[in-house]
Structures are given as C-alpha cells and as structure tokens.
Amino acid sequence: MMEDQEEKGNAENGIGRQKQVKDEYLLQFLDSLDGYLTLLDSLSSTLSQGWLELASARHAMGASRINGALLDLKVHAAATSLKVSEQDVDSMESQPCFTLCKWASSDNGERSSGEEKSLSPQLRHRNNSQLSGIISSPVSFSHFFNFFLSCEEEKVSTRTGTPLILVDQQQRQKSLSVFGVLVSPKLRSAQLSFERALETLVEIANLHTTMLSMFEQVHKELENTNG
Amino acid sequence: MYGFEAMTFNIHGGYLEAIVRGYRAGLLTAADYNNLCQCETLDDIKMHLSATEYGPYLQNEPSPLHTTTIVEKCTLKLVDEYKHMLCQATEPLSTFLEYITYGHMIDNVVLIVTGTLHERDVQELLEKCHPLGMFDSIATLAVAQNMRELYRLVLVDTPLAPYFSECITSEDLDDMNIEIMRNTLYKAYLEDFYKFCQKLGGATAEIMSDLLAFEADRRAVNITINSIGTELTRDDRRKLYSNFGLLYPYGHEELAVCEDIDQVRGVMEKYPPYQSIFSKLSYGESQMLDKAFYEEEFHYGVFFAYMRLREQEIRNLMWISECVAQNQKSRVHDSVVFIF
C-alpha cells in the first residue's frame, strides 16, 4: 500500500512537471509573439519617419541634389552585411542567428567576392535548415543582441585605433557623400532612421526564428499530452 | 521711387512688368493651400490644381500620379512663363533674366559631374536636370576628369566661365572637390549678380541689394549648419561665404567657428532682422521679402521676386504631395510657406 501511494505520488509529480514545462514553452511562445508584433509596429513607424525625413531633405536641398540618379554604381564593398550563424537551442536542435555587421568594410577592408557569396546560400536555406542552437528565451536573446551591439560600439578599430563610434560616423558621412558633402541635417536623420529600421528587421528575423522554435516545442508537448 | 524710373522704365520694361504682375495674380492663395492640404490622394491634388493655372499642364497625366510628375509639370509652367518673358525682353532686362537662371545652371553642372563620377548614364542625368539651367554642351561634361578639363572643354563658352577662375585645379574630381566647386561657383555667381544690379542703379539696385543680401545670408547659414560635424575646416567654410550681406564680415567670422545649431542661433539673434525669423530662415521669410518688393514699381526686382515666389510654390506643392502620398497629412504644415 505504501508502495502504491509512493508510485501515485511520483506519477502526480511527473505530470505536474510536464505541465510546468508545457506552460513554460507556451509562455515563451506568447512572449516571443508579443515581441514580434511590437517590433513590426516599431519597424512601420521608423520607416514612415525615415521616408518623411527623406522628403523633407529633398524639400530643403532640391530634387536635383537628392534623387536616385546620384547613387553610386561603381563596384564597392557593402557597407553593412548580415552574418548568419548557428546557435544551439538544445542538444537536438539548432536555429539560425542573424547578426548585422554595420560598416563592416571600415575595419575588414574589401570583402572578397567568395566571402560575400558564402553568406547568400545560408540565407536561402535558412527556412529549411534543422540547425541546433542554444537560446533559452527570446527575451534573453534580445538582450544578448543589444549587448552585442553596445559592446561593438565600445571597441576601438583595430586598424586605425579610432573609437568605433567615430568610425561609424565617418562611414555614415561617406555613404551620404553621394548626395554631396554638405547635406541637410534632415538627410542625416533619414539615414539614422533607415539604419534603425535595418536593425529592427534583423531583430524581427531572430525573434521570428525563436517564435517558430517555441511553437514547435509547444506543438510537440501537446502531441505528447494527447498521445 | 528712387530716381526717375517712372519716366523711362515703361519704354522697354512696361509690357513685361505688366505681364509679371499678371503672373503674380495666378499664384496660389491660402484658400488653395487649405484645399490642397485636405486632399486624400494625389488625384485629389490634381483635381484641385485643375482649377488653377497649373490645370492645362496636369490634365493629361494618367493615374496613378507620382509626386515627381506633379513637380515636373508645375516646373514646366514656370519655364514657359520665363521663356516668354526672356524672348520679349531687351537689354539690360534680358541679361538680368538670364542671371536668374545661373544658379540652376550650376546645379545642373554639379549633377552631371557627380553622376558621371558614380558611373551613371548621361541621358538619365540629363532627365533630372532643371530645365532653366540647360545649355547646349551640357552633355559633354561627362567627358571631363578634372576641373581644368571641365572648364576647357565645356564651361569656357558658357556664362559660368568667369566664375571658374577661383576653382580651376588639375586635381581629380571627387565628392569634396565637387562640393567646394559648387559652393565656390555659387558664391562667385551671387557676387557677380550683385555687382550687375549695382551697375543698373536706381530702384533695381536698391531692391536687388536687399534680396541678394538675404540670399547670401541664407546661404551662409545653410553652409554652416550643413557643415557641422563634417571634415570641412573653418577656413574652408569661411571661404565659401559671400563677400556681401548683412552678416558680412563679422557675422561670417562668428558663423565660421560654430559647432552646433545653438551657436548658429546665438550668432543670428544678434542681428535684429533675423531675430524673429531664424526658425523659418530656410525659405519662408525670403518669400515675405519677395512679396514686399511687388509693392514698388519700375524696377527689375519684380521679375526676380516672381521667379522665387513661383519656385517656392512648387516646393510647397512637392511637400503637400509627399505628405499626402505618405499618409502623413498631420505634418503638412511643417514646411508649407503661405505666400498670400
């Protein structure tokens, strides 16, 4: 009888733990969904602001100074690139992690064409990959991403010894120089808005991957429960 | 009245002054702007403009409209009016009217040179040029590698030739050199225009002095604000300011060392005419000056004032169209300058 009661207690504890794990996955999924929707809204307003600032710059400087015909068609390294790496979620799965390398060519010099090409196959296949990674929750990943960006800003360029913040500023001015060296502050604001929008897009991509992973976990748990 | 213009002006300039005063009556009013600001789509804007003098220029444009199309067609109207005045004008009014377009010519030269540096197609660049600044050999600009060639191959036969003496070098054209060239040319042009108006004398000299002085001051403030945080040195910045205007020379000395907008504001507030209008210094208050000079008669300032007012009107239409197209109607009053 004592053994029966002990077995019953163990079974109840097991069911309770399973329920707790299921609730955790569900909460994480809902958290990531909430974060995803918030970021989508933020992206929309940042882009609207950027477009209006661009129109304001055209209004101030004139249509002949700000138009698509001035964009540089010479072959040059991308100022910003996207790095895709694998992160382990648990021992069985991994998921892709997207990192924005802003003004990458300032420190790394000209990228080789082979290196650029190697990024694109990963991007094309990311929807079908079954990669493993370690991401405990979308919130912690988001904090990691922001921490990564802030760490980058505190570093100093290994090539020139200049603080990276100044290197970024110089690269921003270099990008805008297609419209002239003396440009309206509105154009600089538009550039910052679009830069922020790009960062938000990468955050959305990462959060989307996490959300899908959490959804799969919840789905598995439901199947286990029903089975 | 500054001299005896009333006795002689109408002999050669009377017809065109009447024409330009008629054109002035066709400028959009506050009621027109209120209607335009309430439009939901660009087709609504086209419908409202069809009742104005822009109607014939927009009526055949198919939907969906684009903001650049509206600006292009409105600019065509300005060009037609200018060409009508130019072909009817005699000296010295014809030279005066040509001076008004040299600024656009400089912008077109810089556009072609910059676009060529970025390996753009010349035809594509020519389509973006302002029609008032076109000249015959403009496409040949794409061949030049440095400023010396630019001058020797093309610009020596244009009205901009005298302005090149200060910036001829054999250095290859890059973004910084082109920017310095643009501003040096514009400075030389404004000073030359100023001297020409002084030579005309009378009411024209008095009125155009004020208008061009304001233009020079506005330019100085723009250069200062746009160069904050760039690699343009203080000396280079000072060299780009014109040698006339209310801010010359002491205001220029102070502007040359400004490092942020607040310092610029501090400099401008020392000059009574600019104390209250600094926030609208970009274009707004120059339009008030332009309007005021319609109140005098028998001078060429009315032609300059009309061209500037029309250009501001086109900028207003561009801004309203962009706000409507981007669904940002709450921001439409940020940059619209009401002329009447």
XYZ file of C-alpha atoms in Angstrom:
567
model
C 0.000 0.000 0.000
C 2.797 2.358 0.889
C 4.447 1.483 -2.419
C 1.217 2.235 -4.296
C 0.947 5.618 -2.625
C 4.580 6.359 -3.446
C 4.096 5.412 -7.093
C 0.947 7.530 -7.256
C 2.844 10.499 -5.758
C 5.690 10.089 -8.249
C 3.223 9.921 -11.154
C 1.497 13.107 -9.948
C 4.859 14.875 -9.591
C 5.779 13.757 -13.112
C 2.509 15.072 -14.543
C 2.970 18.340 -12.627
C 6.489 18.785 -14.016
C 5.283 18.068 -17.539
C 2.533 20.634 -17.126
C 5.068 23.164 -15.833
C 7.357 22.586 -18.811
C 4.382 22.902 -21.187
C 3.319 26.170 -19.537
C 6.856 27.477 -19.797
C 7.044 26.769 -23.514
C 3.621 28.346 -24.008
C 4.643 31.478 -22.099
C 7.858 31.736 -24.080
C 5.934 31.379 -27.325
C 3.450 34.086 -26.320
C 6.308 36.339 -25.179
C 8.095 35.951 -28.495
C 4.835 36.570 -30.393
C 4.232 39.748 -28.396
C 7.803 40.907 -29.029
C 7.418 40.121 -32.742
C 4.231 42.172 -33.102
C 5.741 45.062 -31.132
C 8.812 45.090 -33.350
C 6.664 45.011 -36.512
C 4.813 48.102 -35.287
C 8.104 49.794 -34.389
C 9.518 48.999 -37.857
C 6.484 50.516 -39.567
C 6.745 53.798 -37.637
C 10.539 54.012 -38.088
C 10.202 53.529 -41.847
C 7.424 56.168 -42.054
C 9.629 58.608 -40.191
C 12.574 57.837 -42.475
C 10.582 58.401 -45.661
C 9.185 61.694 -44.373
C 12.646 62.890 -43.361
C 13.916 61.989 -46.838
C 11.086 64.018 -48.389
C 11.941 66.889 -46.050
C 15.586 66.722 -47.133
C 14.517 66.831 -50.798
C 12.324 69.815 -49.989
C 15.265 71.631 -48.348
C 18.051 70.708 -50.758
C 16.130 70.397 -54.011
C 15.234 67.465 -56.244
C 18.449 67.800 -58.285
C 20.556 67.112 -55.184
C 18.577 64.194 -53.824
C 17.489 61.700 -56.433
C 18.167 58.123 -57.448
C 20.341 59.139 -60.399
C 23.158 60.115 -57.999
C 23.536 56.702 -56.361
C 26.939 55.127 -56.941
C 27.017 52.299 -59.481
C 30.766 51.672 -59.107
C 31.682 48.270 -57.680
C 32.379 48.688 -53.983
C 32.192 46.663 -50.779
C 28.893 46.576 -48.942
C 28.880 48.997 -46.038
C 26.682 46.683 -43.992
C 26.308 42.924 -44.155
C 24.286 40.209 -42.491
C 26.037 37.304 -40.773
C 24.173 34.046 -40.269
C 25.416 31.651 -37.633
C 24.060 28.569 -35.903
C 23.026 28.627 -32.292
C 22.156 25.537 -30.272
C 18.715 25.605 -28.662
C 19.094 22.173 -27.097
C 21.060 19.021 -27.792
C 18.724 18.011 -30.623
C 18.040 21.287 -32.453
C 19.736 24.482 -33.516
C 18.413 27.576 -35.144
C 19.903 30.322 -37.288
C 21.010 33.551 -35.647
C 21.233 36.748 -37.708
C 23.777 39.412 -36.846
C 24.088 42.764 -38.552
C 27.671 43.835 -39.241
C 27.318 47.594 -39.683
C 30.020 49.449 -41.569
C 31.871 46.124 -41.792
C 34.133 47.262 -44.630
C 35.640 50.008 -42.425
C 37.729 47.502 -40.433
C 37.855 44.476 -42.671
C 38.758 46.238 -45.878
C 37.392 44.972 -49.171
C 35.456 41.767 -48.794
C 36.366 39.032 -51.227
C 33.625 38.016 -53.603
C 33.899 34.422 -52.311
C 33.174 35.547 -48.780
C 30.151 37.529 -49.891
C 28.778 34.596 -51.872
C 29.115 32.251 -48.902
C 26.545 34.278 -46.963
C 23.765 34.025 -49.538
C 23.364 30.205 -49.687
C 22.921 30.215 -45.919
C 20.235 32.867 -46.228
C 18.422 30.924 -48.947
C 18.438 27.695 -46.979
C 17.633 29.079 -43.570
C 13.934 28.246 -43.791
C 14.667 24.552 -44.390
C 17.578 24.029 -42.067
C 17.425 21.971 -38.910
C 20.213 23.681 -37.073
C 20.994 23.342 -33.412
C 21.489 26.288 -31.089
C 21.354 27.434 -27.527
C 18.776 30.136 -26.950
C 16.936 29.878 -23.678
C 14.280 32.551 -24.363
C 13.502 35.287 -26.871
C 13.916 37.930 -24.140
C 17.419 36.813 -23.223
C 18.384 36.640 -26.905
C 17.141 40.170 -27.477
C 19.237 41.358 -24.531
C 22.224 39.453 -25.940
C 21.734 41.171 -29.323
C 21.617 44.634 -27.768
C 24.607 43.823 -25.569
C 26.496 42.657 -28.675
C 25.784 45.956 -30.428
C 26.785 48.042 -27.408
C 29.999 46.015 -26.953
C 30.829 46.651 -30.586
C 30.377 50.377 -30.076
C 32.778 50.457 -27.126
C 35.509 48.699 -29.055
C 38.227 50.503 -30.886
C 39.021 49.871 -34.510
C 41.999 47.530 -34.618
C 43.193 49.077 -37.855
C 43.192 52.781 -37.074
C 42.899 52.939 -33.282
C 39.879 55.236 -33.661
C 36.846 54.648 -31.435
C 34.234 52.713 -33.370
C 31.608 55.384 -32.731
C 33.717 57.843 -34.743
C 34.411 55.215 -37.399
C 30.643 54.697 -37.720
C 30.123 58.455 -38.034
C 32.774 58.654 -40.750
C 31.240 55.748 -42.627
C 27.800 57.334 -42.389
C 29.153 60.576 -43.877
C 30.898 58.589 -46.589
C 27.623 56.867 -47.504
C 25.824 60.195 -47.721
C 28.571 61.793 -49.787
C 26.860 60.569 -52.984
C 24.460 63.473 -52.380
C 27.276 65.925 -51.635
C 29.433 66.666 -48.613
C 27.274 69.483 -47.203
C 23.891 67.852 -46.761
C 20.878 68.861 -44.731
C 20.547 67.533 -41.151
C 17.226 66.041 -42.323
C 19.087 63.707 -44.657
C 21.330 62.558 -41.813
C 18.212 61.920 -39.687
C 16.700 59.903 -42.523
C 19.870 57.810 -42.693
C 19.702 57.101 -38.952
C 16.023 56.141 -39.229
C 16.701 53.645 -42.011
C 19.674 52.293 -40.070
C 17.407 51.750 -37.060
C 14.857 50.090 -39.331
C 17.534 47.675 -40.588
C 18.476 46.758 -37.015
C 14.802 46.199 -36.202
C 14.453 43.927 -39.241
C 17.295 41.734 -38.012
C 15.739 41.624 -34.542
C 12.433 40.607 -36.146
C 14.152 37.825 -38.101
C 15.764 36.461 -34.950
C 12.557 36.733 -32.969
C 10.653 35.033 -35.774
C 13.069 32.101 -35.692
C 12.715 31.835 -31.911
C 8.930 32.073 -32.159
C 8.782 29.219 -34.667
C 11.045 27.127 -32.479
C 8.851 27.763 -29.431
C 5.759 26.938 -31.452
C 7.275 23.583 -32.428
C 8.064 22.848 -28.791
C 4.501 23.677 -27.721
C 3.124 21.547 -30.548
C 5.317 18.621 -29.503
C 4.209 18.903 -25.894
C 0.553 18.959 -26.957
C 1.060 15.859 -29.055
C 2.797 14.114 -26.168
C -0.073 15.017 -23.856
C -2.708 13.806 -26.308
C -0.687 10.686 -27.105
C 10.722 105.767 -56.194
C 14.492 106.050 -56.175
C 15.159 108.042 -59.336
C 13.311 108.996 -62.479
C 12.412 105.439 -63.412
C 8.767 106.419 -63.883
C 9.768 108.489 -66.895
C 11.745 105.874 -68.796
C 11.120 102.386 -67.435
C 7.937 101.699 -69.402
C 9.648 102.352 -72.741
C 11.356 98.961 -72.636
C 10.135 97.267 -69.468
C 6.497 98.340 -69.183
C 4.982 95.455 -71.092
C 6.916 92.798 -69.227
C 6.288 94.396 -65.843
C 2.562 94.212 -66.623
C 2.981 90.592 -67.697
C 4.807 89.598 -64.497
C 2.233 91.364 -62.335
C -0.405 89.335 -64.154
C 1.556 86.170 -63.470
C 1.741 87.150 -59.813
C -2.075 87.159 -59.639
C -2.017 83.480 -60.597
C -0.024 82.373 -57.540
C -1.873 80.022 -55.193
C -3.706 81.626 -52.276
C -4.201 80.459 -48.689
C -7.615 79.070 -49.674
C -5.989 76.982 -52.410
C -3.414 75.644 -49.952
C -6.135 74.808 -47.412
C -7.965 72.770 -50.054
C -4.782 71.040 -51.137
C -3.810 70.189 -47.554
C -7.120 68.361 -47.134
C -6.653 66.102 -50.155
C -6.587 62.360 -49.521
C -4.802 61.254 -52.704
C -2.615 62.683 -55.437
C -5.570 62.507 -57.816
C -7.445 64.866 -55.475
C -4.481 67.254 -55.669
C -4.584 67.047 -59.452
C -8.302 67.792 -59.375
C -7.806 70.884 -57.194
C -4.908 72.107 -59.316
C -7.012 71.719 -62.478
C -8.918 74.830 -61.357
C -5.672 76.835 -61.145
C -3.170 77.909 -63.786
C -1.484 74.508 -63.436
C -4.593 72.824 -64.846
C -3.523 72.577 -68.513
C -0.162 71.090 -67.500
C -1.614 68.292 -65.369
C -4.844 67.436 -67.122
C -3.366 64.827 -69.474
C -1.327 63.000 -66.875
C -2.645 59.484 -66.299
C -3.320 57.979 -62.894
C -1.656 56.850 -60.717
C 0.226 60.089 -60.330
C 3.627 60.398 -58.745
C 4.892 63.361 -56.733
C 7.774 63.878 -59.160
C 5.281 64.169 -62.034
C 3.400 66.956 -60.270
C 6.645 68.847 -59.616
C 7.838 68.310 -63.181
C 4.655 69.648 -64.769
C 4.445 72.649 -62.445
C 8.076 73.446 -63.264
C 7.209 73.330 -66.985
C 4.726 76.137 -66.406
C 7.408 78.253 -64.746
C 9.777 77.541 -67.633
C 7.168 78.549 -70.229
C 6.492 81.819 -68.439
C 10.196 82.549 -68.095
C 10.867 81.842 -71.772
C 8.010 84.136 -72.776
C 9.484 86.948 -70.678
C 13.013 86.309 -71.947
C 12.092 86.386 -75.607
C 10.220 89.676 -75.110
C 12.967 91.330 -73.076
C 15.579 93.794 -74.304
C 18.852 94.691 -72.708
C 19.606 95.012 -69.841
C 16.480 93.151 -68.701
C 17.352 90.108 -70.824
C 20.745 89.801 -69.117
C 19.040 90.260 -65.751
C 16.616 87.428 -66.542
C 19.488 85.198 -67.626
C 21.287 85.850 -64.350
C 18.301 84.399 -62.510
C 18.950 81.000 -64.134
C 22.697 80.715 -63.486
C 22.027 79.095 -60.097
C 20.160 76.283 -61.846
C 22.970 76.004 -64.362
C 25.466 75.455 -61.537
C 23.203 72.794 -60.004
C 22.958 71.009 -63.363
C 26.735 71.068 -63.893
C 27.295 69.544 -60.459
C 24.572 66.952 -61.060
C 26.146 65.765 -64.317
C 29.689 65.729 -62.883
C 28.623 63.877 -59.708
C 26.522 61.383 -61.605
C 29.358 60.695 -64.055
C 31.722 60.128 -61.126
C 29.248 57.487 -59.926
C 29.176 55.868 -63.382
C 25.600 56.845 -64.171
C 24.252 57.127 -67.698
C 24.377 60.668 -69.080
C 20.852 60.506 -70.533
C 19.460 59.545 -67.147
C 21.243 62.528 -65.589
C 20.048 64.937 -68.267
C 16.450 63.987 -67.481
C 16.995 65.055 -63.871
C 18.455 68.461 -64.774
C 16.422 71.592 -64.123
C 15.113 72.930 -67.459
C 16.011 76.524 -66.583
C 19.666 75.569 -66.248
C 20.164 73.742 -69.545
C 22.735 74.797 -72.126
C 23.904 73.300 -75.415
C 27.071 71.458 -74.490
C 25.926 70.196 -71.098
C 26.192 66.517 -72.081
C 29.914 66.963 -72.818
C 30.524 67.490 -69.101
C 30.594 63.704 -68.712
C 33.945 63.560 -70.521
C 35.928 65.770 -68.102
C 38.201 64.147 -65.495
C 39.181 67.252 -63.538
C 38.154 70.904 -63.224
C 40.682 72.133 -65.738
C 39.168 69.872 -68.408
C 35.683 70.823 -67.253
C 36.497 74.450 -67.933
C 38.496 73.933 -71.112
C 36.119 71.517 -72.857
C 32.715 72.865 -71.872
C 32.350 75.745 -69.473
C 34.623 78.254 -71.198
C 31.779 79.003 -73.638
C 29.060 79.299 -71.011
C 28.083 82.200 -68.731
C 29.691 80.281 -65.828
C 33.210 80.693 -67.283
C 34.129 83.822 -65.269
C 33.207 82.025 -62.036
C 35.712 79.242 -62.577
C 38.873 81.238 -62.061
C 38.882 80.506 -58.324
C 38.475 76.766 -58.562
C 40.484 75.571 -61.536
C 42.801 72.788 -60.449
C 44.128 69.639 -62.021
C 43.007 67.543 -59.079
C 40.701 64.716 -59.996
C 37.060 65.299 -59.243
C 35.849 63.689 -56.026
C 32.924 64.360 -53.683
C 34.735 67.005 -51.606
C 36.194 68.851 -54.612
C 32.792 68.856 -56.286
C 31.136 70.288 -53.169
C 33.755 73.021 -52.924
C 33.349 73.717 -56.639
C 29.558 74.012 -56.246
C 29.772 76.482 -53.408
C 32.640 78.490 -54.905
C 30.745 78.843 -58.191
C 27.576 79.892 -56.402
C 29.473 82.443 -54.332
C 31.074 83.942 -57.447
C 27.694 83.989 -59.217
C 25.933 85.815 -56.373
C 28.697 88.403 -56.141
C 28.634 88.919 -59.901
C 24.839 89.279 -59.905
C 25.113 91.777 -57.063
C 27.655 93.881 -58.979
C 25.491 93.766 -62.115
C 22.480 95.053 -60.192
C 24.588 97.807 -58.623
C 25.645 98.855 -62.131
C 21.986 99.076 -63.198
C 21.428 101.581 -60.402
C 18.168 103.183 -59.330
C 15.354 101.216 -57.744
C 16.646 97.941 -59.172
C 19.989 98.324 -57.381
C 18.386 99.211 -54.061
C 15.813 96.440 -54.091
C 18.008 93.707 -55.529
C 20.704 94.550 -52.952
C 18.298 93.594 -50.194
C 17.088 90.454 -51.942
C 20.556 89.219 -52.841
C 21.919 90.117 -49.393
C 19.234 87.935 -47.847
C 20.088 85.177 -50.320
C 23.786 85.411 -49.345
C 22.963 85.344 -45.627
C 20.616 82.389 -46.020
C 23.323 80.567 -47.920
C 25.880 81.284 -45.230
C 23.608 79.834 -42.550
C 22.859 76.742 -44.673
C 26.555 76.112 -45.311
C 27.278 76.475 -41.594
C 24.515 74.120 -40.475
C 25.231 71.523 -43.163
C 28.978 71.514 -42.454
C 28.646 70.886 -38.721
C 30.272 67.540 -37.961
C 31.900 67.194 -41.402
C 35.551 67.362 -42.375
C 35.183 70.887 -43.830
C 37.652 73.090 -41.937
C 36.785 76.511 -40.508
C 38.944 78.245 -43.099
C 37.305 76.373 -45.959
C 33.910 77.170 -44.520
C 34.746 80.881 -44.285
C 35.939 80.887 -47.899
C 32.525 79.682 -49.081
C 30.630 82.659 -47.591
C 29.814 85.537 -49.985
C 31.540 88.896 -49.565
C 28.355 90.858 -49.022
C 25.174 90.680 -46.989
C 24.119 91.741 -43.527
C 26.286 89.060 -41.925
C 29.419 90.183 -43.782
C 32.047 90.332 -42.314
C 31.580 89.957 -38.556
C 28.684 87.518 -38.697
C 30.699 85.294 -41.031
C 33.621 85.249 -38.579
C 31.296 84.027 -35.849
C 29.488 81.530 -38.074
C 32.784 80.035 -39.234
C 33.552 78.748 -35.715
C 30.070 77.437 -34.856
C 29.986 73.764 -33.863
C 26.254 73.270 -33.313
C 22.836 74.727 -34.159
C 22.534 76.589 -30.855
C 25.717 78.527 -31.549
C 24.369 79.424 -35.003
C 21.136 80.624 -33.391
C 23.186 82.694 -30.941
C 25.017 84.407 -33.794
C 21.841 85.135 -35.782
C 19.990 86.564 -32.821
C 22.481 89.426 -32.685
C 21.068 90.715 -35.978
C 17.642 92.336 -35.454
C 16.164 91.412 -38.863
C 16.902 87.745 -38.159
C 15.950 87.579 -34.508
C 12.342 86.588 -35.025
C 12.663 84.761 -38.294
C 15.572 82.421 -37.684
C 13.359 79.413 -37.346
C 11.941 79.999 -40.838
C 15.186 81.148 -42.363
C 15.284 78.348 -44.940
C 12.752 79.848 -47.318
C 9.752 81.328 -45.529
C 10.773 84.849 -44.767
C 12.577 85.358 -48.067
C 9.140 84.922 -49.599
C 7.888 87.752 -47.373
C 10.664 89.938 -48.792
C 9.820 88.854 -52.317
C 6.153 89.737 -51.771
C 7.077 93.151 -50.360
C 9.053 94.105 -53.440
C 5.954 93.848 -55.577
C 4.751 96.993 -53.852
C 7.350 99.126 -55.626
C 7.169 99.842 -59.336
C 9.581 100.386 -62.199
C 12.365 98.032 -61.213
C 13.602 94.595 -62.192
C 13.196 93.193 -58.708
C 9.645 92.127 -59.550
C 10.988 89.576 -62.051
C 13.421 88.081 -59.548
C 10.728 88.114 -56.864
C 8.238 86.370 -59.157
C 10.652 83.594 -60.068
C 11.464 82.975 -56.410
C 7.800 83.002 -55.388
C 6.912 80.521 -58.105
C 9.797 78.242 -57.105
C 8.597 78.337 -53.503
C 5.089 77.488 -54.645
C 6.409 74.443 -56.497
C 8.302 73.400 -53.349
C 5.067 73.769 -51.365
C 3.229 71.562 -53.856
C 6.003 68.979 -53.669
C 5.790 68.881 -49.861
C 1.994 68.641 -49.809
C 2.111 65.838 -52.410
C 4.705 63.901 -50.410
C 2.680 64.214 -47.186
C -0.480 63.054 -48.957
C 1.308 60.171 -50.716
C 2.914 59.000 -47.447
C -0.299 59.413 -45.450
C 1.320 61.999 -43.182
C -1.156 64.850 -43.517
C -0.596 65.934 -39.932
C 2.928 67.016 -40.934
C 1.882 69.018 -43.978
C 2.109 72.387 -42.200
C 5.719 71.719 -41.118
C 7.149 73.059 -44.349
C 4.415 74.824 -46.335
C 5.014 78.557 -46.673
C 1.841 80.508 -47.362
C 2.614 83.210 -49.887
C -0.743 85.018 -49.810
